[in-house]
Amino acid sequence: PEAQAQVANPKAVPLTAREAVAQAAAEGLKLERSNSAAGYKGVKLDRSRYQARVKRAGKDVYLGMFDTAEEAALAIARAARPAARHNI
């Protein structure tokens, strides 16, 4: 039963900073830098993890917590794609 639960709901493996940057390049996305402590627009350091948020129709949309700032920035870049805007 436990093995079945793991197969049914696999956990995503976190990307390293280098992997997140490479993935963004592979998807044709740009990770938008900023002067914030995290170094990326929409990314905030929260204790030891990075929080990603975007604005949609004037509302704050939480995208999740990530192990690296680059991985959080990748989530923001993906959310900014035109097709993604209809899904959030």
mmCIF file of C-alpha atoms in Angstrom:
data_model
loop_
_atom_site.group_PDB
_atom_site.id
_atom_site.type_symbol
_atom_site.label_atom_id
_atom_site.label_comp_id
_atom_site.label_asym_id
_atom_site.label_seq_id
_atom_site.Cartn_x
_atom_site.Cartn_y
_atom_site.Cartn_z
ATOM 1 C CA PRO A 1 0.000 0.000 0.000
ATOM 2 C CA GLU A 2 2.790 2.475 0.841
ATOM 3 C CA ALA A 3 4.605 1.749 -2.427
ATOM 4 C CA GLN A 4 1.361 2.271 -4.322
ATOM 5 C CA ALA A 5 0.880 5.651 -2.656
ATOM 6 C CA GLN A 6 4.400 6.705 -3.660
ATOM 7 C CA VAL A 7 3.778 5.695 -7.285
ATOM 8 C CA ALA A 8 0.393 7.420 -7.337
ATOM 9 C CA ASN A 9 1.744 10.662 -5.826
ATOM 10 C CA PRO A 10 5.443 10.956 -6.680
ATOM 11 C CA LYS A 11 7.232 13.909 -5.091
ATOM 12 C CA ALA A 12 8.932 16.293 -7.468
ATOM 13 C CA VAL A 13 12.679 16.261 -7.101
ATOM 14 C CA PRO A 14 13.948 19.801 -6.363
ATOM 15 C CA LEU A 15 16.203 21.347 -8.986
ATOM 16 C CA THR A 16 19.605 22.713 -8.103
ATOM 17 C CA ALA A 17 20.281 26.349 -8.989
ATOM 18 C CA ARG A 18 22.305 25.284 -12.032
ATOM 19 C CA GLU A 19 19.596 22.851 -13.176
ATOM 20 C CA ALA A 20 16.866 25.509 -12.829
ATOM 21 C CA VAL A 21 18.869 27.989 -14.935
ATOM 22 C CA ALA A 22 19.530 25.315 -17.566
ATOM 23 C CA GLN A 23 15.840 24.327 -17.599
ATOM 24 C CA ALA A 24 14.789 27.959 -18.070
ATOM 25 C CA ALA A 25 17.155 28.246 -21.043
ATOM 26 C CA ALA A 26 15.829 24.984 -22.502
ATOM 27 C CA GLU A 27 12.261 26.314 -22.247
ATOM 28 C CA GLY A 28 13.262 29.689 -23.707
ATOM 29 C CA LEU A 29 12.463 31.491 -20.454
ATOM 30 C CA LYS A 30 14.324 34.351 -18.762
ATOM 31 C CA LEU A 31 14.778 34.438 -14.998
ATOM 32 C CA GLU A 32 14.203 38.093 -14.138
ATOM 33 C CA ARG A 33 16.872 39.411 -11.755
ATOM 34 C CA SER A 34 16.184 42.048 -9.094
ATOM 35 C CA ASN A 35 17.994 43.805 -6.268
ATOM 36 C CA SER A 36 16.009 41.886 -3.636
ATOM 37 C CA ALA A 37 17.734 39.643 -1.110
ATOM 38 C CA ALA A 38 16.697 36.584 -3.148
ATOM 39 C CA GLY A 39 17.992 38.146 -6.370
ATOM 40 C CA TYR A 40 14.919 37.462 -8.536
ATOM 41 C CA LYS A 41 11.671 39.346 -9.139
ATOM 42 C CA GLY A 42 8.779 37.828 -7.155
ATOM 43 C CA VAL A 43 11.070 35.617 -5.065
ATOM 44 C CA LYS A 44 11.346 36.111 -1.315
ATOM 45 C CA LEU A 45 13.635 34.319 1.130
ATOM 46 C CA ASP A 46 11.463 32.850 3.875
ATOM 47 C CA ARG A 47 13.594 31.242 6.570
ATOM 48 C CA SER A 48 15.706 28.782 4.578
ATOM 49 C CA ARG A 49 13.445 28.382 1.521
ATOM 50 C CA TYR A 50 12.365 30.619 -1.327
ATOM 51 C CA GLN A 51 8.767 31.697 -1.856
ATOM 52 C CA ALA A 52 7.435 32.523 -5.338
ATOM 53 C CA ARG A 53 4.477 34.860 -5.862
ATOM 54 C CA VAL A 54 3.002 36.686 -8.854
ATOM 55 C CA LYS A 55 0.211 39.225 -9.319
ATOM 56 C CA ARG A 56 -2.829 38.198 -11.384
ATOM 57 C CA ALA A 57 -5.713 40.627 -11.905
ATOM 58 C CA GLY A 58 -4.485 42.662 -8.923
ATOM 59 C CA LYS A 59 -4.365 39.642 -6.627
ATOM 60 C CA ASP A 60 -1.326 37.977 -5.104
ATOM 61 C CA VAL A 61 -0.980 34.353 -6.333
ATOM 62 C CA TYR A 62 1.188 31.991 -4.311
ATOM 63 C CA LEU A 63 3.215 29.606 -6.509
ATOM 64 C CA GLY A 64 4.995 27.665 -3.775
ATOM 65 C CA MET A 65 8.145 27.231 -1.718
ATOM 66 C CA PHE A 66 11.388 26.136 -3.359
ATOM 67 C CA ASP A 67 14.862 25.049 -2.293
ATOM 68 C CA THR A 68 16.676 27.559 -4.516
ATOM 69 C CA ALA A 69 15.950 31.106 -5.666
ATOM 70 C CA GLU A 70 16.498 29.970 -9.251
ATOM 71 C CA GLU A 71 13.860 27.252 -8.973
ATOM 72 C CA ALA A 72 11.378 29.799 -7.574
ATOM 73 C CA ALA A 73 12.260 32.213 -10.394
ATOM 74 C CA LEU A 74 11.662 29.403 -12.898
ATOM 75 C CA ALA A 75 8.144 28.903 -11.484
ATOM 76 C CA ILE A 76 7.510 32.640 -11.905
ATOM 77 C CA ALA A 77 8.841 32.608 -15.480
ATOM 78 C CA ARG A 78 6.588 29.652 -16.313
ATOM 79 C CA ALA A 79 3.575 31.436 -14.786
ATOM 80 C CA ALA A 80 4.327 34.501 -16.918
ATOM 81 C CA ARG A 81 3.987 32.568 -20.197
ATOM 82 C CA PRO A 82 0.838 33.561 -22.110
ATOM 83 C CA ALA A 83 -0.638 30.027 -21.983
ATOM 84 C CA ALA A 84 -0.049 29.831 -18.217
ATOM 85 C CA ARG A 85 -1.959 33.051 -17.572
ATOM 86 C CA HIS A 86 -5.219 31.332 -18.420
ATOM 87 C CA ASN A 87 -4.556 28.504 -15.968
ATOM 88 C CA ILE A 88 -3.850 30.605 -12.872
#
